PDB file of C-alpha atoms in Angstrom:
ATOM      1  CA  MET A 105      -0.245  -0.293  -0.450  1.00 94.00           C
ATOM      2  CA  GLU A 106       0.919   3.636  -0.604  1.00 97.00           C
ATOM      3  CA  ILE A 107      -0.360   6.678   0.866  1.00 97.00           C
ATOM      4  CA  ILE A 108       0.347   9.882  -0.988  1.00 97.00           C
ATOM      5  CA  LYS A 109      -0.474  13.075   1.884  1.00 97.00           C
ATOM      6  CA  THR A 110      -1.265  16.286   0.982  1.00 96.00           C
ATOM      7  CA  LEU A 111      -1.732  19.365   2.629  1.00 95.00           C
ATOM      8  CA  GLU A 112      -3.840  22.939   1.984  1.00 95.00           C
ATOM      9  CA  GLY A 113      -4.070  24.552   4.603  1.00 94.00           C
ATOM     10  CA  THR A 114      -6.628  23.086   7.048  1.00 95.00           C
ATOM     11  CA  GLU A 115      -7.244  20.273   4.974  1.00 96.00           C
ATOM     12  CA  ALA A 116      -5.144  16.590   4.416  1.00 97.00           C
ATOM     13  CA  THR A 117      -5.939  14.282   1.500  1.00 98.00           C
ATOM     14  CA  LEU A 118      -3.945  10.925   2.391  1.00 98.00           C
ATOM     15  CA  LYS A 119      -4.645   8.783  -1.328  1.00 98.00           C
ATOM     16  CA  VAL A 120      -4.838   5.311  -0.419  1.00 98.00           C
ATOM     17  CA  ILE A 121      -3.033   2.916  -2.965  1.00 97.00           C
ATOM     18  CA  GLY A 122      -3.526  -0.620  -2.892  1.00 97.00           C
ATOM     19  CA  ARG A 123      -4.879  -2.632  -0.303  1.00 96.00           C
ATOM     20  CA  LEU A 124      -5.863  -1.292   3.206  1.00 96.00           C
ATOM     21  CA  ASP A 125      -5.774  -4.659   5.632  1.00 96.00           C
ATOM     22  CA  THR A 126      -4.266  -5.813   8.476  1.00 95.00           C
ATOM     23  CA  LEU A 127      -0.815  -5.368   7.852  1.00 96.00           C
ATOM     24  CA  THR A 128      -1.311  -1.797   6.014  1.00 96.00           C
ATOM     25  CA  SER A 129      -4.012  -0.236   8.221  1.00 96.00           C
ATOM     26  CA  VAL A 130      -1.136   0.935  10.905  1.00 96.00           C
ATOM     27  CA  ASP A 131       0.802   2.912   8.286  1.00 97.00           C
ATOM     28  CA  LEU A 132      -2.633   4.737   7.673  1.00 97.00           C
ATOM     29  CA  GLU A 133      -3.414   5.257  11.133  1.00 96.00           C
ATOM     30  CA  LYS A 134       0.051   6.729  11.747  1.00 96.00           C
ATOM     31  CA  GLU A 135      -0.168   9.310   8.911  1.00 96.00           C
ATOM     32  CA  ILE A 136      -3.898  10.181  10.306  1.00 95.00           C
ATOM     33  CA  THR A 137      -2.092  10.478  13.975  1.00 93.00           C
ATOM     34  CA  GLU A 138       0.928  12.731  12.389  1.00 94.00           C
ATOM     35  CA  VAL A 139      -1.868  14.995  10.408  1.00 93.00           C
ATOM     36  CA  VAL A 140      -5.089  15.186  12.760  1.00 92.00           C
ATOM     37  CA  PRO A 141      -3.512  17.981  15.068  1.00 90.00           C
ATOM     38  CA  GLN A 142      -2.877  20.227  12.200  1.00 89.00           C
ATOM     39  CA  ILE A 143      -6.145  19.826  10.331  1.00 94.00           C
ATOM     40  CA  ASP A 144     -10.193  20.372  10.474  1.00 93.00           C
ATOM     41  CA  SER A 145     -11.186  18.400   7.717  1.00 96.00           C
ATOM     42  CA  LEU A 146      -9.679  15.206   6.430  1.00 96.00           C
ATOM     43  CA  VAL A 147     -10.177  13.470   3.308  1.00 97.00           C
ATOM     44  CA  PHE A 148      -9.794   9.917   2.024  1.00 98.00           C
ATOM     45  CA  ASP A 149      -8.996   9.757  -1.629  1.00 98.00           C
ATOM     46  CA  PHE A 150     -10.069   5.800  -2.181  1.00 97.00           C
ATOM     47  CA  GLU A 151      -9.758   6.203  -5.943  1.00 96.00           C
ATOM     48  CA  GLU A 152      -7.134   3.684  -6.110  1.00 97.00           C
ATOM     49  CA  LEU A 153      -7.863   1.449  -3.271  1.00 96.00           C
ATOM     50  CA  GLU A 154      -8.593  -1.795  -4.452  1.00 95.00           C
ATOM     51  CA  TYR A 155      -9.657  -3.304  -1.001  1.00 95.00           C
ATOM     52  CA  ILE A 156      -9.988  -3.007   2.568  1.00 95.00           C
ATOM     53  CA  SER A 157     -10.520  -4.806   5.173  1.00 95.00           C
ATOM     54  CA  SER A 158     -12.045  -4.901   9.112  1.00 94.00           C
ATOM     55  CA  ALA A 159      -8.822  -3.783  10.224  1.00 96.00           C
ATOM     56  CA  GLY A 160      -8.979  -0.480   7.374  1.00 95.00           C
ATOM     57  CA  PHE A 161     -12.357  -0.081   8.548  1.00 95.00           C
ATOM     58  CA  ARG A 162     -11.503   0.171  12.111  1.00 96.00           C
ATOM     59  CA  VAL A 163      -9.222   3.082  11.503  1.00 96.00           C
ATOM     60  CA  LEU A 164     -11.738   4.723   9.971  1.00 95.00           C
ATOM     61  CA  LEU A 165     -14.065   4.342  12.552  1.00 93.00           C
ATOM     62  CA  ALA A 166     -11.742   5.302  15.404  1.00 94.00           C
ATOM     63  CA  THR A 167     -10.509   8.152  13.327  1.00 92.00           C
ATOM     64  CA  ARG A 168     -14.384   9.566  13.588  1.00 91.00           C
ATOM     65  CA  ASN A 169     -14.994   8.093  17.179  1.00 90.00           C
ATOM     66  CA  LYS A 170     -11.672  10.124  18.783  1.00 86.00           C
ATOM     67  CA  SER A 171     -12.173  13.226  16.589  1.00 81.00           C
ATOM     68  CA  GLY A 172     -15.690  13.558  17.429  1.00 72.00           C
ATOM     69  CA  LYS A 173     -17.616  16.867  15.582  1.00 71.00           C
ATOM     70  CA  THR A 174     -14.190  18.726  15.461  1.00 83.00           C
ATOM     71  CA  LEU A 175     -12.559  17.047  12.129  1.00 91.00           C
ATOM     72  CA  LYS A 176     -14.822  17.152   8.785  1.00 94.00           C
ATOM     73  CA  ILE A 177     -14.247  13.432   7.348  1.00 94.00           C
ATOM     74  CA  LYS A 178     -14.821  12.964   3.286  1.00 95.00           C
ATOM     75  CA  ILE A 179     -14.120  10.001   1.304  1.00 96.00           C
ATOM     76  CA  LEU A 180     -13.803  10.624  -2.382  1.00 97.00           C
ATOM     77  CA  HIS A 181     -14.039   8.276  -5.287  1.00 96.00           C
ATOM     78  CA  LEU A 182     -14.740   4.619  -4.070  1.00 95.00           C
ATOM     79  CA  THR A 183     -14.683   1.706  -7.099  1.00 94.00           C
ATOM     80  CA  GLU A 184     -17.369  -0.576  -7.361  1.00 93.00           C
ATOM     81  CA  GLU A 185     -15.886  -3.486  -5.496  1.00 93.00           C
ATOM     82  CA  VAL A 186     -14.863  -1.249  -2.215  1.00 95.00           C
ATOM     83  CA  GLU A 187     -18.026   0.839  -2.130  1.00 94.00           C
ATOM     84  CA  SER A 188     -19.892  -2.621  -2.181  1.00 94.00           C
ATOM     85  CA  LEU A 189     -18.369  -3.406   1.051  1.00 93.00           C
ATOM     86  CA  PHE A 190     -19.116   0.465   2.322  1.00 93.00           C
ATOM     87  CA  GLU A 191     -22.509  -0.354   1.646  1.00 93.00           C
ATOM     88  CA  VAL A 192     -22.695  -4.191   3.424  1.00 93.00           C
ATOM     89  CA  THR A 193     -20.940  -2.696   6.692  1.00 92.00           C
ATOM     90  CA  GLY A 194     -23.162   0.300   7.210  1.00 92.00           C
ATOM     91  CA  PHE A 195     -20.041   2.528   6.859  1.00 92.00           C
ATOM     92  CA  CYS A 196     -21.855   4.787   3.886  1.00 90.00           C
ATOM     93  CA  ASP A 197     -24.327   5.748   6.652  1.00 91.00           C
ATOM     94  CA  ILE A 198     -21.473   6.719   8.675  1.00 89.00           C
ATOM     95  CA  PHE A 199     -19.345   9.024   6.399  1.00 90.00           C
ATOM     96  CA  THR A 200     -19.567  11.649   3.675  1.00 90.00           C
ATOM     97  CA  ILE A 201     -18.914   9.770   0.607  1.00 93.00           C
ATOM     98  CA  GLU A 202     -18.729  11.527  -2.456  1.00 92.00           C
TER      99      GLU A 202
END
């Protein structure tokens, strides 16, 4: 998995490429932890995300729960395969997806 981080003012975009699973979710969590104190908006670009496991979903949910309402989180560009996983797990109802 590769993560490309872009900071623009108080918004960070994390573009995740590859598979977000048990082995790689730790890397995403580290990037989130580093960037969150500096921002008020976090965008996940999943255009090139091939797969997300329950470990990846846990990282997203933990980020949302830890930040409360102080951090705006948005998810962009879900592929059909990943979008179906978001729908099955109910995460489509939890996050803003565009």
